[in-house]
Short mmCIF file of N, CA, C and O in Angstrom, two decimals:
data_model
loop_
_atom_site.label_atom_id
_atom_site.label_comp_id
_atom_site.label_asym_id
_atom_site.label_seq_id
_atom_site.Cartn_x
_atom_site.Cartn_y
_atom_site.Cartn_z
N MET A 267 -128.12 70.47 199.98
CA MET A 267 -128.80 69.39 199.77
C MET A 267 -128.10 68.21 199.89
O MET A 267 -126.98 68.09 199.35
N GLU A 268 -128.53 67.25 200.68
CA GLU A 268 -127.66 66.05 200.67
C GLU A 268 -128.24 64.90 199.82
O GLU A 268 -129.35 64.76 199.70
N TYR A 269 -127.25 64.18 199.22
CA TYR A 269 -127.71 63.09 198.38
C TYR A 269 -126.53 62.01 198.39
O TYR A 269 -125.49 62.32 198.72
N LYS A 270 -126.91 60.91 197.94
CA LYS A 270 -125.91 59.86 197.90
C LYS A 270 -125.85 59.13 196.42
O LYS A 270 -126.90 58.79 195.98
N VAL A 271 -124.70 59.09 195.88
CA VAL A 271 -124.64 58.62 194.58
C VAL A 271 -124.12 57.33 194.57
O VAL A 271 -123.00 57.11 195.24
N THR A 272 -124.68 56.25 193.99
CA THR A 272 -124.25 55.03 194.05
C THR A 272 -123.77 54.37 192.72
O THR A 272 -123.14 53.24 192.63
N LEU A 273 -123.99 55.23 191.75
CA LEU A 273 -123.27 54.75 190.36
C LEU A 273 -121.84 55.34 190.23
O LEU A 273 -121.42 56.10 190.79
N SER A 274 -121.13 54.34 189.60
CA SER A 274 -119.73 54.86 189.26
C SER A 274 -119.72 55.87 188.05
O SER A 274 -120.75 56.13 187.32
N THR A 275 -118.53 56.40 187.91
CA THR A 275 -118.57 57.44 186.77
C THR A 275 -118.69 56.72 185.53
O THR A 275 -119.55 57.42 184.61
N GLU A 276 -118.24 55.48 185.31
CA GLU A 276 -118.52 54.84 184.06
C GLU A 276 -119.89 54.61 183.84
O GLU A 276 -120.39 54.78 182.63
N GLU A 277 -120.51 54.15 184.85
CA GLU A 277 -122.05 53.92 184.67
C GLU A 277 -122.90 55.24 184.33
O GLU A 277 -123.88 55.16 183.47
N ILE A 278 -122.51 56.34 184.93
CA ILE A 278 -123.00 57.47 184.76
C ILE A 278 -122.86 58.07 183.30
O ILE A 278 -123.85 58.32 182.48
N VAL A 279 -121.61 57.91 183.04
CA VAL A 279 -121.30 58.36 181.48
C VAL A 279 -121.98 57.31 180.62
O VAL A 279 -122.51 57.75 179.48
N ARG A 280 -122.03 56.18 180.70
CA ARG A 280 -122.64 55.21 179.85
C ARG A 280 -124.22 55.76 179.64
O ARG A 280 -124.70 55.49 178.56
N GLY A 281 -124.80 55.85 180.93
CA GLY A 281 -126.23 56.36 180.84
C GLY A 281 -126.51 57.31 180.00
O GLY A 281 -127.46 57.59 179.22
N LEU A 282 -125.57 58.67 180.25
CA LEU A 282 -125.69 59.75 179.52
C LEU A 282 -125.65 59.56 178.04
O LEU A 282 -126.15 60.16 177.22
N LYS A 283 -124.53 58.72 177.72
CA LYS A 283 -124.42 58.40 176.25
C LYS A 283 -125.62 57.88 175.68
O LYS A 283 -126.04 58.23 174.41
N HIS A 284 -126.23 57.03 176.36
CA HIS A 284 -127.59 56.37 175.80
C HIS A 284 -128.65 57.41 175.70
O HIS A 284 -129.21 57.56 174.75
N TYR A 285 -128.67 58.42 176.67
CA TYR A 285 -129.70 59.33 176.59
C TYR A 285 -129.32 60.24 175.27
O TYR A 285 -130.33 60.68 174.61
N ARG A 286 -128.29 60.68 175.34
CA ARG A 286 -127.64 61.51 174.06
C ARG A 286 -128.02 60.81 172.82
O ARG A 286 -128.48 61.61 171.84
N ARG A 287 -127.82 59.47 172.60
CA ARG A 287 -128.24 58.74 171.48
C ARG A 287 -129.88 59.10 171.07
O ARG A 287 -130.18 59.12 169.84
N ILE A 288 -130.56 58.84 172.21
CA ILE A 288 -132.14 59.09 172.01
C ILE A 288 -132.32 60.17 171.58
O ILE A 288 -133.28 60.41 170.66
N ALA A 289 -131.72 61.29 172.26
CA ALA A 289 -132.01 62.82 171.90
C ALA A 289 -131.51 63.17 170.36
O ALA A 289 -132.34 63.88 169.49
N LYS A 290 -130.34 62.40 169.77
CA LYS A 290 -130.09 62.47 168.49
C LYS A 290 -130.98 61.94 167.54
O LYS A 290 -131.32 62.46 166.61
N GLN A 291 -131.66 60.79 167.95
CA GLN A 291 -132.75 60.12 167.12
C GLN A 291 -133.75 61.26 166.96
O GLN A 291 -134.57 61.19 166.00
N ASP A 292 -134.18 61.73 168.11
CA ASP A 292 -135.33 62.70 168.11
C ASP A 292 -135.02 64.00 167.26
O ASP A 292 -135.88 64.36 166.34
N VAL A 293 -133.73 64.42 167.23
CA VAL A 293 -133.45 65.40 166.28
C VAL A 293 -133.55 65.05 164.80
O VAL A 293 -134.26 65.80 164.03
N LEU A 294 -133.21 63.81 164.40
CA LEU A 294 -133.29 63.33 163.25
C LEU A 294 -134.77 63.14 162.72
O LEU A 294 -135.02 63.34 161.45
N ARG A 295 -135.57 62.74 163.66
CA ARG A 295 -137.00 62.67 163.44
C ARG A 295 -137.88 63.87 163.41
O ARG A 295 -138.97 63.67 163.14
N ALA A 296 -137.31 64.86 163.89
CA ALA A 296 -138.04 66.06 164.04
C ALA A 296 -138.93 66.50 162.94
O ALA A 296 -139.94 67.02 163.10
N PRO A 297 -138.21 66.54 161.55
CA PRO A 297 -139.06 66.82 160.60
C PRO A 297 -140.40 66.10 160.44
O PRO A 297 -141.35 66.54 159.69
N GLU A 298 -140.44 64.82 160.76
CA GLU A 298 -141.68 63.95 160.76
C GLU A 298 -142.70 64.36 161.77
O GLU A 298 -143.96 63.87 161.77
N THR A 299 -142.40 65.31 162.67
CA THR A 299 -143.46 65.69 163.78
C THR A 299 -144.34 66.77 163.37
O THR A 299 -143.88 67.50 162.43
N PRO A 300 -145.39 66.88 164.16
CA PRO A 300 -146.43 68.10 163.76
C PRO A 300 -145.69 69.47 163.98
O PRO A 300 -145.97 70.51 163.31
N ASN A 301 -144.74 69.59 164.98
CA ASN A 301 -144.14 70.89 165.19
C ASN A 301 -142.51 70.65 165.12
O ASN A 301 -141.99 70.53 166.14
N PRO A 302 -141.84 70.50 163.91
CA PRO A 302 -140.64 70.01 163.76
C PRO A 302 -139.57 71.04 164.54
O PRO A 302 -138.70 70.51 165.32
N ASP A 303 -139.78 72.37 164.48
CA ASP A 303 -139.00 73.20 165.04
C ASP A 303 -138.79 73.14 166.64
O ASP A 303 -137.69 72.97 167.18
N ILE A 304 -140.09 73.10 167.11
CA ILE A 304 -140.17 72.72 168.69
C ILE A 304 -139.52 71.48 168.95
O ILE A 304 -138.80 71.36 170.04
N PHE A 305 -139.89 70.24 168.30
CA PHE A 305 -139.31 69.15 168.69
C PHE A 305 -137.82 69.10 168.47
O PHE A 305 -137.16 68.53 169.46
N ARG A 306 -137.15 69.72 167.45
CA ARG A 306 -135.78 69.74 167.36
C ARG A 306 -135.20 70.44 168.41
O ARG A 306 -134.21 70.07 169.13
N GLN A 307 -135.68 71.67 168.66
CA GLN A 307 -135.19 72.50 169.77
C GLN A 307 -134.93 71.70 171.19
O GLN A 307 -134.03 71.73 171.90
N HIS A 308 -136.15 71.12 171.40
CA HIS A 308 -136.32 70.28 172.80
C HIS A 308 -135.25 69.19 172.77
O HIS A 308 -134.50 69.15 173.69
N ALA A 309 -135.11 68.52 171.66
CA ALA A 309 -134.11 67.40 171.64
C ALA A 309 -132.71 67.88 171.59
O ALA A 309 -131.78 67.32 172.30
N GLU A 310 -132.52 69.02 170.94
CA GLU A 310 -131.03 69.53 170.96
C GLU A 310 -130.67 69.99 172.25
O GLU A 310 -129.56 69.91 172.86
N ALA A 311 -131.60 70.67 173.10
CA ALA A 311 -131.46 71.08 174.35
C ALA A 311 -131.03 69.91 175.38
O ALA A 311 -130.15 69.90 176.13
N ARG A 312 -131.80 68.90 175.29
CA ARG A 312 -131.65 67.59 175.98
C ARG A 312 -130.22 67.07 175.74
O ARG A 312 -129.37 66.84 176.54
N ARG A 313 -129.70 67.01 174.55
CA ARG A 313 -128.42 66.48 173.88
C ARG A 313 -127.24 67.31 174.58
O ARG A 313 -126.39 66.70 175.00
N GLU A 314 -127.63 68.65 174.69
CA GLU A 314 -126.55 69.54 175.21
C GLU A 314 -126.36 69.29 176.67
O GLU A 314 -125.09 69.26 177.21
N ILE A 315 -127.41 69.11 177.29
CA ILE A 315 -127.23 68.78 178.69
C ILE A 315 -126.64 67.57 179.15
O ILE A 315 -125.70 67.45 179.88
N TYR A 316 -126.75 66.41 178.37
CA TYR A 316 -126.25 65.28 178.59
C TYR A 316 -124.75 65.12 178.32
O TYR A 316 -123.95 64.65 178.87
N ALA A 317 -124.46 65.90 177.16
CA ALA A 317 -123.19 66.05 176.96
C ALA A 317 -122.33 66.95 177.92
O ALA A 317 -121.18 66.47 178.41
N LYS A 318 -122.87 67.91 178.47
CA LYS A 318 -122.06 68.72 179.56
C LYS A 318 -122.03 67.79 180.80
O LYS A 318 -121.02 67.84 181.49
N LEU A 319 -123.13 67.01 181.20
CA LEU A 319 -123.12 66.39 182.34
C LEU A 319 -121.99 65.21 182.19
O LEU A 319 -121.26 64.85 183.30
N ALA A 320 -121.87 64.49 181.08
CA ALA A 320 -120.78 63.61 180.70
C ALA A 320 -119.41 64.03 180.85
O ALA A 320 -118.61 63.57 181.37
N GLU A 321 -119.16 65.50 180.42
CA GLU A 321 -117.97 65.94 180.67
C GLU A 321 -117.45 66.12 182.13
O GLU A 321 -116.49 66.00 182.48
N VAL A 322 -118.61 66.67 182.86
CA VAL A 322 -118.32 66.88 184.29
C VAL A 322 -118.01 65.56 184.90
O VAL A 322 -117.01 65.41 185.76
N ALA A 323 -118.88 64.58 184.61
CA ALA A 323 -118.69 63.26 185.13
C ALA A 323 -117.40 62.50 184.87
O ALA A 323 -116.63 62.14 185.93
N GLU A 324 -116.88 62.74 183.81
CA GLU A 324 -115.54 62.14 183.25
C GLU A 324 -114.35 62.97 183.98
O GLU A 324 -113.30 62.40 184.40
N ALA A 325 -114.60 64.26 184.03
CA ALA A 325 -113.45 65.08 184.80
C ALA A 325 -113.45 65.13 186.04
O ALA A 325 -112.39 65.19 186.94
N GLU A 326 -114.59 65.13 186.85
CA GLU A 326 -114.59 65.39 188.26
C GLU A 326 -115.32 64.18 188.97
O GLU A 326 -115.37 64.33 190.45
N GLY A 327 -116.01 63.44 188.51
CA GLY A 327 -116.62 62.33 189.14
C GLY A 327 -118.12 62.45 189.52
O GLY A 327 -118.86 63.54 189.15
N PRO A 328 -118.69 61.44 190.21
CA PRO A 328 -120.12 61.19 190.19
C PRO A 328 -120.60 62.31 191.22
O PRO A 328 -121.74 62.90 190.82
N ASP A 329 -120.11 62.62 192.20
CA ASP A 329 -120.67 63.74 193.13
C ASP A 329 -120.61 65.10 192.50
O ASP A 329 -121.54 65.81 192.72
N ALA A 330 -119.74 65.47 191.70
CA ALA A 330 -119.63 66.78 191.12
C ALA A 330 -120.68 66.77 189.95
O ALA A 330 -121.30 67.92 189.83
N VAL A 331 -120.85 65.62 189.17
CA VAL A 331 -121.92 65.78 188.09
C VAL A 331 -123.37 66.01 188.76
O VAL A 331 -124.13 66.70 188.25
N VAL A 332 -123.57 65.25 189.82
CA VAL A 332 -124.91 65.49 190.58
C VAL A 332 -125.00 66.87 191.01
O VAL A 332 -126.04 67.57 190.88
N SER A 333 -123.99 67.31 191.78
CA SER A 333 -123.98 68.78 192.12
C SER A 333 -124.43 69.77 191.06
O SER A 333 -124.98 70.72 191.15
N GLN A 334 -123.53 69.65 190.02
CA GLN A 334 -123.61 70.43 188.73
C GLN A 334 -125.08 70.35 188.18
O GLN A 334 -125.89 71.30 187.75
N ALA A 335 -125.53 69.13 188.10
CA ALA A 335 -127.07 68.86 187.66
C ALA A 335 -128.11 69.61 188.48
O ALA A 335 -129.04 70.41 187.99
N LEU A 336 -127.95 69.47 189.83
CA LEU A 336 -128.78 70.10 190.73
C LEU A 336 -128.79 71.81 190.55
O LEU A 336 -129.60 72.36 190.62
N GLN A 337 -127.43 72.27 190.28
CA GLN A 337 -127.41 73.68 190.27
C GLN A 337 -128.03 74.23 188.98
O GLN A 337 -128.83 75.11 188.86
N LEU A 338 -127.88 73.30 187.74
CA LEU A 338 -128.44 73.56 186.52
C LEU A 338 -129.86 73.77 186.63
O LEU A 338 -130.70 74.53 186.03
N TYR A 339 -130.52 72.67 187.37
CA TYR A 339 -131.89 72.52 187.53
C TYR A 339 -132.43 73.74 188.16
O TYR A 339 -133.57 74.13 187.91
N GLN A 340 -131.77 74.25 189.20
CA GLN A 340 -132.26 75.42 190.18
C GLN A 340 -132.14 76.68 189.42
O GLN A 340 -132.96 77.42 189.74
N GLU A 341 -131.27 76.69 188.47
CA GLU A 341 -131.17 77.88 187.62
C GLU A 341 -132.05 78.01 186.50
O GLU A 341 -132.48 79.09 185.93
N LEU A 342 -132.79 76.97 186.25
CA LEU A 342 -133.83 76.97 185.03
C LEU A 342 -135.02 77.87 185.59
O LEU A 342 -135.39 77.42 186.65
N PRO A 343 -135.56 78.62 184.77
CA PRO A 343 -136.89 79.33 184.97
C PRO A 343 -138.03 78.13 185.16
O PRO A 343 -137.96 77.08 184.45
N PHE A 344 -138.95 78.36 185.86
CA PHE A 344 -140.02 77.47 186.08
C PHE A 344 -141.09 77.63 184.97
O PHE A 344 -141.55 78.81 184.89
N VAL A 345 -141.17 76.83 184.06
CA VAL A 345 -142.11 76.96 182.86
C VAL A 345 -143.20 75.99 182.88
O VAL A 345 -143.99 76.11 181.98
N THR A 346 -143.48 75.15 183.99
CA THR A 346 -144.60 74.30 183.89
C THR A 346 -145.97 74.96 183.92
O THR A 346 -145.96 76.01 184.53
N GLY A 347 -146.78 74.62 182.90
CA GLY A 347 -148.01 75.25 182.83
C GLY A 347 -148.02 76.19 181.78
O GLY A 347 -149.16 76.81 181.40
N THR A 348 -146.97 76.53 180.92
CA THR A 348 -147.03 77.32 180.03
C THR A 348 -147.51 76.56 178.81
O THR A 348 -147.61 75.33 178.76
N ALA A 349 -147.64 77.20 177.53
CA ALA A 349 -148.09 76.56 176.34
C ALA A 349 -147.18 75.51 175.94
O ALA A 349 -145.97 75.61 176.24
N GLU A 350 -147.85 74.44 175.23
CA GLU A 350 -147.03 73.28 175.06
C GLU A 350 -145.81 73.60 174.17
O GLU A 350 -144.84 73.09 174.22
N ASP A 351 -146.04 74.75 173.10
CA ASP A 351 -144.93 74.89 172.32
C ASP A 351 -144.21 76.15 172.82
O ASP A 351 -143.23 76.59 172.11
N ALA A 352 -144.25 76.51 174.09
CA ALA A 352 -143.54 77.65 174.57
C ALA A 352 -142.39 77.14 175.23
O ALA A 352 -142.32 76.00 175.89
N HIS A 353 -141.31 77.81 175.34
CA HIS A 353 -139.92 77.68 175.80
C HIS A 353 -139.48 76.27 175.68
O HIS A 353 -139.06 75.44 176.63
N PRO A 354 -139.22 75.59 174.31
CA PRO A 354 -138.85 74.23 174.14
C PRO A 354 -137.41 74.09 174.68
O PRO A 354 -137.15 72.98 175.02
N GLU A 355 -136.63 75.07 174.73
CA GLU A 355 -135.16 74.75 175.11
C GLU A 355 -135.12 74.55 176.66
O GLU A 355 -134.37 73.54 177.23
N ILE A 356 -135.95 75.36 177.48
CA ILE A 356 -135.92 75.16 178.73
C ILE A 356 -136.54 73.95 179.26
O ILE A 356 -136.10 73.18 180.06
N LYS A 357 -137.81 73.54 178.52
CA LYS A 357 -138.45 72.36 178.75
C LYS A 357 -137.38 71.11 178.36
O LYS A 357 -137.44 70.00 179.18
N GLY A 358 -136.80 71.32 177.37
CA GLY A 358 -135.69 70.13 176.95
C GLY A 358 -134.70 70.03 178.04
O GLY A 358 -134.28 68.77 178.26
N GLN A 359 -134.08 70.98 178.55
CA GLN A 359 -132.92 71.14 179.51
C GLN A 359 -133.73 70.50 180.81
O GLN A 359 -133.03 69.59 181.41
N GLU A 360 -134.98 70.85 181.29
CA GLU A 360 -135.62 70.39 182.32
C GLU A 360 -135.73 68.85 182.25
O GLU A 360 -135.51 68.20 183.25
N ASN A 361 -136.22 68.47 181.22
CA ASN A 361 -136.39 66.96 180.87
C ASN A 361 -135.35 66.23 180.87
O ASN A 361 -135.28 65.04 181.63
N ALA A 362 -134.19 66.58 180.40
CA ALA A 362 -132.90 66.11 180.48
C ALA A 362 -132.31 65.85 181.85
O ALA A 362 -131.92 64.87 182.31
N LEU A 363 -132.45 67.01 182.66
CA LEU A 363 -132.12 66.94 184.01
C LEU A 363 -132.93 66.01 184.88
O LEU A 363 -132.31 65.41 185.69
N GLU A 364 -134.22 66.12 184.65
CA GLU A 364 -135.04 64.97 185.44
C GLU A 364 -134.86 63.74 185.04
O GLU A 364 -134.87 62.70 185.76
N ASN A 365 -134.55 63.34 183.64
CA ASN A 365 -134.07 62.00 183.27
C ASN A 365 -132.80 61.58 183.95
O ASN A 365 -132.75 60.39 184.37
N PHE A 366 -131.82 62.61 184.15
CA PHE A 366 -130.60 62.15 184.73
C PHE A 366 -130.78 61.87 186.21
O PHE A 366 -130.35 60.85 186.76
N PHE A 367 -131.72 62.63 186.91
CA PHE A 367 -132.01 62.29 188.23
C PHE A 367 -132.76 60.90 188.52
O PHE A 367 -132.36 60.24 189.44
N LEU A 368 -133.47 60.52 187.40
CA LEU A 368 -134.19 59.28 187.57
C LEU A 368 -133.04 58.17 187.35
O LEU A 368 -133.12 57.12 188.15
N MET A 369 -132.14 58.41 186.41
CA MET A 369 -131.14 57.57 186.01
C MET A 369 -130.51 57.08 187.33
O MET A 369 -129.97 56.06 187.54
N ILE A 370 -129.88 58.16 188.04
CA ILE A 370 -129.01 57.94 189.16
C ILE A 370 -129.84 57.58 190.51
O ILE A 370 -129.18 57.40 191.41
N GLY A 371 -131.16 57.53 190.45
CA GLY A 371 -131.76 57.20 191.69
C GLY A 371 -131.74 58.23 192.58
O GLY A 371 -131.93 58.09 193.90
N LEU A 372 -131.74 59.74 192.15
CA LEU A 372 -131.79 60.81 193.14
C LEU A 372 -133.07 60.91 193.99
O LEU A 372 -134.21 60.37 193.56
N ASP A 373 -133.01 60.93 195.24
CA ASP A 373 -134.12 60.96 196.22
C ASP A 373 -135.12 62.01 195.66
O ASP A 373 -134.82 63.09 195.58
N PRO A 374 -136.28 61.73 195.35
CA PRO A 374 -137.21 62.65 194.92
C PRO A 374 -137.44 63.93 195.82
O PRO A 374 -137.66 64.95 195.35
N LYS A 375 -137.14 63.70 196.93
CA LYS A 375 -137.20 64.87 197.92
C LYS A 375 -136.05 65.79 197.61
O LYS A 375 -136.45 67.05 197.70
N VAL A 376 -135.01 65.35 197.31
CA VAL A 376 -134.03 66.38 196.88
C VAL A 376 -134.32 67.11 195.63
O VAL A 376 -134.15 68.23 195.47
N ARG A 377 -134.77 66.36 194.67
CA ARG A 377 -135.30 66.94 193.36
C ARG A 377 -136.54 67.97 193.82
O ARG A 377 -136.51 69.09 193.10
N ARG A 378 -137.34 67.67 194.55
CA ARG A 378 -138.54 68.57 194.91
C ARG A 378 -137.88 69.88 195.57
O ARG A 378 -138.18 71.06 195.25
N GLU A 379 -136.80 69.67 196.54
CA GLU A 379 -136.17 70.95 197.05
C GLU A 379 -135.59 71.74 195.98
O GLU A 379 -135.61 73.06 196.07
N ALA A 380 -134.93 71.12 194.95
CA ALA A 380 -134.28 72.04 194.01
C ALA A 380 -135.27 72.75 193.16
O ALA A 380 -135.22 73.77 192.60
N ARG A 381 -136.52 72.05 192.93
CA ARG A 381 -137.57 72.51 191.97
C ARG A 381 -138.16 73.80 192.86
O ARG A 381 -138.36 74.71 192.10
N LYS A 382 -138.38 73.88 193.95
CA LYS A 382 -138.84 74.89 194.80
C LYS A 382 -138.00 75.97 194.71
O LYS A 382 -138.38 77.20 194.68
N ALA A 383 -136.68 75.89 194.49
CA ALA A 383 -135.71 77.00 194.30
C ALA A 383 -135.74 77.62 192.92
O ALA A 383 -135.23 78.82 192.89
N ARG A 384 -136.56 77.17 192.00
CA ARG A 384 -136.62 77.58 190.75
C ARG A 384 -137.62 78.78 190.78
O ARG A 384 -138.51 78.94 191.56
N LYS A 385 -137.27 79.86 189.97
CA LYS A 385 -137.97 81.11 189.89
C LYS A 385 -139.07 80.93 188.57
O LYS A 385 -138.54 80.32 187.68
N PRO A 386 -140.09 81.54 188.52
CA PRO A 386 -141.08 81.64 187.43
C PRO A 386 -140.27 82.22 186.30
O PRO A 386 -139.60 83.14 186.37
N VAL A 387 -140.90 81.93 185.06
CA VAL A 387 -140.20 82.40 183.91
C VAL A 387 -140.87 83.73 183.83
O VAL A 387 -141.91 84.05 184.11
N GLN A 388 -140.18 84.75 183.27
CA GLN A 388 -140.41 86.14 183.19
C GLN A 388 -141.24 86.37 181.87
O GLN A 388 -140.95 86.02 180.81
#
């Protein structure tokens, strides 16, 4: 898959830190939601992905972090269409990776190709 990264490492890390703060706020407000455990698991999964991507960006740069994100995305089981409260960790990871792709301006065609490579949940 070919892609072009136009953001610098600093811009990527700054954006990921912003997303991590939002996920942290979601973890803190989980008890106020109708499904606290599901909401918390989703937010924690997003937070972990953002932290992992920030580490890769700082250590290896923009191209490496995009490559890692695409690989993580392809490895996720496809859970779209499952019950709303099913698979909160997977859905949180998927949401975090899709937010990252939007942040860096990844060509939607590249994301669709990666999405097609995903296997259905067992």
